[in-house]
Short mmCIF file of C-alpha atoms in Angstrom, two decimals:
data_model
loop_
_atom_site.label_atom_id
_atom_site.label_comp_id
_atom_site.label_asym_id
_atom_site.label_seq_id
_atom_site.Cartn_x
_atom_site.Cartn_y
_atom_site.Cartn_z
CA UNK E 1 0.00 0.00 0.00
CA UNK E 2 1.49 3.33 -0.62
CA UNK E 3 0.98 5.96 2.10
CA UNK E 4 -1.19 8.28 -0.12
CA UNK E 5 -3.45 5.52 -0.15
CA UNK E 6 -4.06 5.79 3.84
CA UNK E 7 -5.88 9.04 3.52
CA UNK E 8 -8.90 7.50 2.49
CA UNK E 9 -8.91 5.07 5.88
CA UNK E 10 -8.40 8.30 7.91
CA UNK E 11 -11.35 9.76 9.84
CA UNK E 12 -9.96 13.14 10.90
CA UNK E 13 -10.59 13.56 14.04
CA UNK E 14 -10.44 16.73 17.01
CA UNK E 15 -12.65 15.77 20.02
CA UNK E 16 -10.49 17.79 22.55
CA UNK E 17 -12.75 19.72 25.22
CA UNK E 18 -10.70 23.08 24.04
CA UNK E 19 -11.13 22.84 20.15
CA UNK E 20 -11.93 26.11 18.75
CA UNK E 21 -13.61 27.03 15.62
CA UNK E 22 -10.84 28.29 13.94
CA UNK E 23 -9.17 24.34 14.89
CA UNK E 24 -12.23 22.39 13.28
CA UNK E 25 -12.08 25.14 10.05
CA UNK E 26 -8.18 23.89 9.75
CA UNK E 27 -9.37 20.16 10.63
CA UNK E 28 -11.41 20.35 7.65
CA UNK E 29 -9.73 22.33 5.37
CA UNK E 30 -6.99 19.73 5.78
CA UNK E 31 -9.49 16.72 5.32
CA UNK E 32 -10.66 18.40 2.02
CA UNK E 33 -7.34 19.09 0.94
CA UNK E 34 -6.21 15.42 1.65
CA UNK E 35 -9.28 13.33 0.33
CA UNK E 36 -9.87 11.89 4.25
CA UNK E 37 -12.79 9.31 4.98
CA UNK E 38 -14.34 11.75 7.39
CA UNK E 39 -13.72 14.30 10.02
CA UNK E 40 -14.53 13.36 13.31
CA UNK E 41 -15.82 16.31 15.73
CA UNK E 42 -18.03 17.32 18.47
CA UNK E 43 -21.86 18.08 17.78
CA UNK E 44 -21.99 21.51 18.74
CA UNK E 45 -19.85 22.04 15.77
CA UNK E 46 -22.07 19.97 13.10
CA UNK E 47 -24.20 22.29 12.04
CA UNK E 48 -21.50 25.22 10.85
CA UNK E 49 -19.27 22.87 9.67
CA UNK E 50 -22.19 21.28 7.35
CA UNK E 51 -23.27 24.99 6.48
CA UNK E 52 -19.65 25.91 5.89
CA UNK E 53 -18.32 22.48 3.89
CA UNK E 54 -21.58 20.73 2.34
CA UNK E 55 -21.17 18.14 0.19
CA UNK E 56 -17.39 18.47 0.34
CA UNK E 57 -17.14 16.65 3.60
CA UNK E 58 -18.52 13.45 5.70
CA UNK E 59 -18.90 14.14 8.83
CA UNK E 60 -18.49 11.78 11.88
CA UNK E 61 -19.72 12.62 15.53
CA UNK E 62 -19.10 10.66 18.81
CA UNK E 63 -22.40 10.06 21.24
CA UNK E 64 -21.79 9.24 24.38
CA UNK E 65 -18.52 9.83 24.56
CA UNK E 66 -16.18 9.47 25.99
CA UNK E 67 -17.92 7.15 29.21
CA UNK E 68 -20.20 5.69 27.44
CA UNK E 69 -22.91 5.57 30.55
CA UNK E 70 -25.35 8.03 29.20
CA UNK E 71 -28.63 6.93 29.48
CA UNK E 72 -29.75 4.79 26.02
CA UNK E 73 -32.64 7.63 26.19
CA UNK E 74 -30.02 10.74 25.52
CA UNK E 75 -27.83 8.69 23.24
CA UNK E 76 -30.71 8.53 20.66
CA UNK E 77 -31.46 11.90 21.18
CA UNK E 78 -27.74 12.83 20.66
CA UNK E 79 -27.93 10.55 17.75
CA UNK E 80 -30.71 11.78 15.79
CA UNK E 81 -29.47 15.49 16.64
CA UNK E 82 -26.47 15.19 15.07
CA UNK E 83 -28.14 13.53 12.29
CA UNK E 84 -30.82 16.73 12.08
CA UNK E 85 -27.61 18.73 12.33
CA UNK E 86 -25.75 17.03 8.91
CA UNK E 87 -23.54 14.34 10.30
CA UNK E 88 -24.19 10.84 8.33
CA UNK E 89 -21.50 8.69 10.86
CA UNK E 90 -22.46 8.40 14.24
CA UNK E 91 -19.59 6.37 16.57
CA UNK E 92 -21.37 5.33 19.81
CA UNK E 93 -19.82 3.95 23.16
CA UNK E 94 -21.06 1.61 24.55
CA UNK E 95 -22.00 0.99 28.27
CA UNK E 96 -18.87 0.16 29.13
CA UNK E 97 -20.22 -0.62 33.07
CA UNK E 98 -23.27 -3.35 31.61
CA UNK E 99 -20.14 -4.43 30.01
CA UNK E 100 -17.88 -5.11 33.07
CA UNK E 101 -21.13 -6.44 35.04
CA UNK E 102 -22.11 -9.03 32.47
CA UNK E 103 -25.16 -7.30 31.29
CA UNK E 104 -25.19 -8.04 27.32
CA UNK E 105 -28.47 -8.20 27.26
CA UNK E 106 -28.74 -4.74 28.19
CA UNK E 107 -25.69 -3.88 26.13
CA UNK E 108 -27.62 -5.23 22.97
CA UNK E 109 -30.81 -3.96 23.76
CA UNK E 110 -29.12 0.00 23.88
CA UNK E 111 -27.01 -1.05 20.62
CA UNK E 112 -30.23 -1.84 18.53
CA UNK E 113 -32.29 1.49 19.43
CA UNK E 114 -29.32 3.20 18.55
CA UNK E 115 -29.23 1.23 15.16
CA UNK E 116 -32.79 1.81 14.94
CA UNK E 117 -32.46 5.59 15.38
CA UNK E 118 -29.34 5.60 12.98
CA UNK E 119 -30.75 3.59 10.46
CA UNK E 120 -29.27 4.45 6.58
CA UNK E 121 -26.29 6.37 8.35
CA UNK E 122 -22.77 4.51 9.62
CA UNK E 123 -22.99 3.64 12.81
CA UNK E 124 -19.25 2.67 14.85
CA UNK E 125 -19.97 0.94 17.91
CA UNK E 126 -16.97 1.88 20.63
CA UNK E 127 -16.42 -1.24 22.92
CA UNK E 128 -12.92 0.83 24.58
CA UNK E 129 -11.01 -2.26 24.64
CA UNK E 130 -8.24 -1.09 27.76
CA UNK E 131 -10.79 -1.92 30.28
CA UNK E 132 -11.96 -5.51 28.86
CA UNK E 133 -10.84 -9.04 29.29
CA UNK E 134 -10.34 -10.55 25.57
CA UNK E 135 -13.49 -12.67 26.15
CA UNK E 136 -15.73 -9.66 26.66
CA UNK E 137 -14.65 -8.11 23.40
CA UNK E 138 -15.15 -11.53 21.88
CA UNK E 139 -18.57 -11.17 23.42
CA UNK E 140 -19.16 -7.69 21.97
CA UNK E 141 -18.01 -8.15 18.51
CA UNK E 142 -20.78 -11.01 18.72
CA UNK E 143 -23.79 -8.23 19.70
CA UNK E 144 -22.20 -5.76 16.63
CA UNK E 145 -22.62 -8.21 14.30
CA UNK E 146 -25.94 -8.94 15.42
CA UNK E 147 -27.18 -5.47 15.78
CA UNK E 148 -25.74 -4.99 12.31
CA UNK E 149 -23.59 -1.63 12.68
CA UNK E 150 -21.32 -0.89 10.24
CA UNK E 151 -18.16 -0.51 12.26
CA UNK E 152 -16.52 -1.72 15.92
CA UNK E 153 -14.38 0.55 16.95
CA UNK E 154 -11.30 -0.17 19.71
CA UNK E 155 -11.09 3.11 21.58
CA UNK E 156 -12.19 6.17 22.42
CA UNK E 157 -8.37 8.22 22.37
CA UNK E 158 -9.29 9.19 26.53
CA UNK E 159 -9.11 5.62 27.78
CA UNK E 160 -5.73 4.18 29.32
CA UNK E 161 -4.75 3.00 25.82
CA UNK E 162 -5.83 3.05 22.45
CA UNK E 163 -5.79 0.91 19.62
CA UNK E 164 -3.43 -2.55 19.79
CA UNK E 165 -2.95 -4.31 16.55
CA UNK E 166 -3.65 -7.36 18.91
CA UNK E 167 -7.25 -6.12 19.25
CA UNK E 168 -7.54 -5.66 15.51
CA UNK E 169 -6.56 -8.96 14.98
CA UNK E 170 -8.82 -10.09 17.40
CA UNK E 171 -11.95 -8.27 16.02
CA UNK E 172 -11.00 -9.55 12.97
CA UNK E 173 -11.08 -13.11 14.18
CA UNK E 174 -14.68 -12.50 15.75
CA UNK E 175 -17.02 -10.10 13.82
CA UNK E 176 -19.43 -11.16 11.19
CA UNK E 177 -18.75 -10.69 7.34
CA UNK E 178 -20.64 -7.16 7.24
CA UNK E 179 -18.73 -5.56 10.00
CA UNK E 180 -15.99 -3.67 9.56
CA UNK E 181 -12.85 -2.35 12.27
CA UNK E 182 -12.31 0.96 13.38
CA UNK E 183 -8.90 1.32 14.98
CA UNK E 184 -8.08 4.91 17.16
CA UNK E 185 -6.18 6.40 19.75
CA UNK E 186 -2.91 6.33 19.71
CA UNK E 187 -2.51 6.12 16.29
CA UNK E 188 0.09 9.19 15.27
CA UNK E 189 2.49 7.63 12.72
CA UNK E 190 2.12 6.46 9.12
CA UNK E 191 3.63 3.25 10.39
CA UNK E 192 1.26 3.15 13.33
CA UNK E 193 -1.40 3.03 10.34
CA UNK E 194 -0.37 0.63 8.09
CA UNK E 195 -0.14 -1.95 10.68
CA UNK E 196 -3.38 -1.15 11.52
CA UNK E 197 -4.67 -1.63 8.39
CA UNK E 198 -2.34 -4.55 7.81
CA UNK E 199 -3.77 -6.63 10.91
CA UNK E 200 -7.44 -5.64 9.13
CA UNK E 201 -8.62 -1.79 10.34
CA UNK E 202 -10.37 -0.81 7.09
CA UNK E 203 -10.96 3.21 9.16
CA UNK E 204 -8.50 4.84 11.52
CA UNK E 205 -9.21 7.61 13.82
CA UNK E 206 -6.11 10.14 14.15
CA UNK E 207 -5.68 13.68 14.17
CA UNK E 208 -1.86 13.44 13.18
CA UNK E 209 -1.53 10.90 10.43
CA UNK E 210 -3.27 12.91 7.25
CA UNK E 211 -1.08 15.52 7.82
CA UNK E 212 1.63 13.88 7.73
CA UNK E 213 1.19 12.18 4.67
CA UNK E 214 0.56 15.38 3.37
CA UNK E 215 3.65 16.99 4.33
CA UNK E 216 5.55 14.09 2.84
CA UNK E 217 4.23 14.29 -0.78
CA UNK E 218 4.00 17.98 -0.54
CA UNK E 219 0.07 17.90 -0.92
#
């Protein structure tokens, strides 16, 4: 793969609690200039950067985030809000607590409203794999499949670690045919990315990468 060809994996992402407007305008004047998946912001900035970019942009918004244990109730709201606002990727956490008590049930129940309330946008389901035991992501790439989402994402970037190309590989080893990997956090080198992609990521969330593939081919 040549490193141009990473752009299009990249979902360019700013989620810090500080971001500015003048930051998201550069975020996505970069992801326009570089041909990126996505950019990957907060809602309250949606709706400008929609007015401002159009059709020359996907955008990507987190719900939930970073915790994950928002009530299912607001998560749908924050969902179809940010859908109302112009975003057409929605990555979710999920409740990462249900999780650690053995509560799939209610895990799956939470997944498929928000699939319901996404339905005909991408939907990346965040499972935050630094606080779970290999069989509980096992377990959760199960209830992604069967929810159908698009995506299952490893992290959230504010865990205690981000992606692992171990967890990729794992995912890989456990999702159903239509679901695809999401690999963030940590991710800030071209070389970080291509193993990524390598062990079977088909999007990567990073705020450093696109860049510098751009610097290197003078884009």
């Amino acid at each position: 793969m040549e490193d141009k060809e990473i752009l299009g994996y990249i979902d360019h992402t700013l989620l810090k609690a500080f971001a500015t407007w003048d930051e998201i305008v550069a975020l996505c004047d970069e992801a326009v200039k570089y041909g990126t998946a996505s950019v990957c912001i907060p809602q309250s900035f949606i709706k400008r950067v929609h007015e401002k970019y159009g059709d020359k942009l996907t955008v990507c918004t987190v719900i939930g985030f970073p915790l994950g244990y928002n009530t299912t109730h607001s998560k749908v709201v924050e969902a179809l809000d940010s859908i109302e606002a112009g975003a057409t990727e929605i990555d979710t956490v999920v409740n990462i607590g249900d999780v650690k008590d053995g509560r799939f049930d209610e895990v799956k129940k939470e997944l498929m409203e928000i699939r319901k309330a996404t339905e005909g946008h991408c939907l990346k389901v965040i499972i935050e794999t630094c606080y779970l035991t290999d069989e509980e992501k096992k377990k959760l790439c199960q209830i992604v499949t069967e929810v159908k989402a698009d995506f299952i994402k490893t992290s959230t970037g504010f865990g205690t670690a981000g992606a692992t190309v171990d967890d990729v590989k794992l995912f890989a080893q456990n999702i159903g045919p239509d679901v695809k990997i999401k690999a963030a956090g940590g991710i800030r080198t071209i070389e970080d990315a291509k193993a990524m992609i390598d062990a079977g990521a088909s999007r990567l969330g990073s705020s450093a990468v696109a860049p510098l593939i751009g610097a290197k081919y003078n884009m």
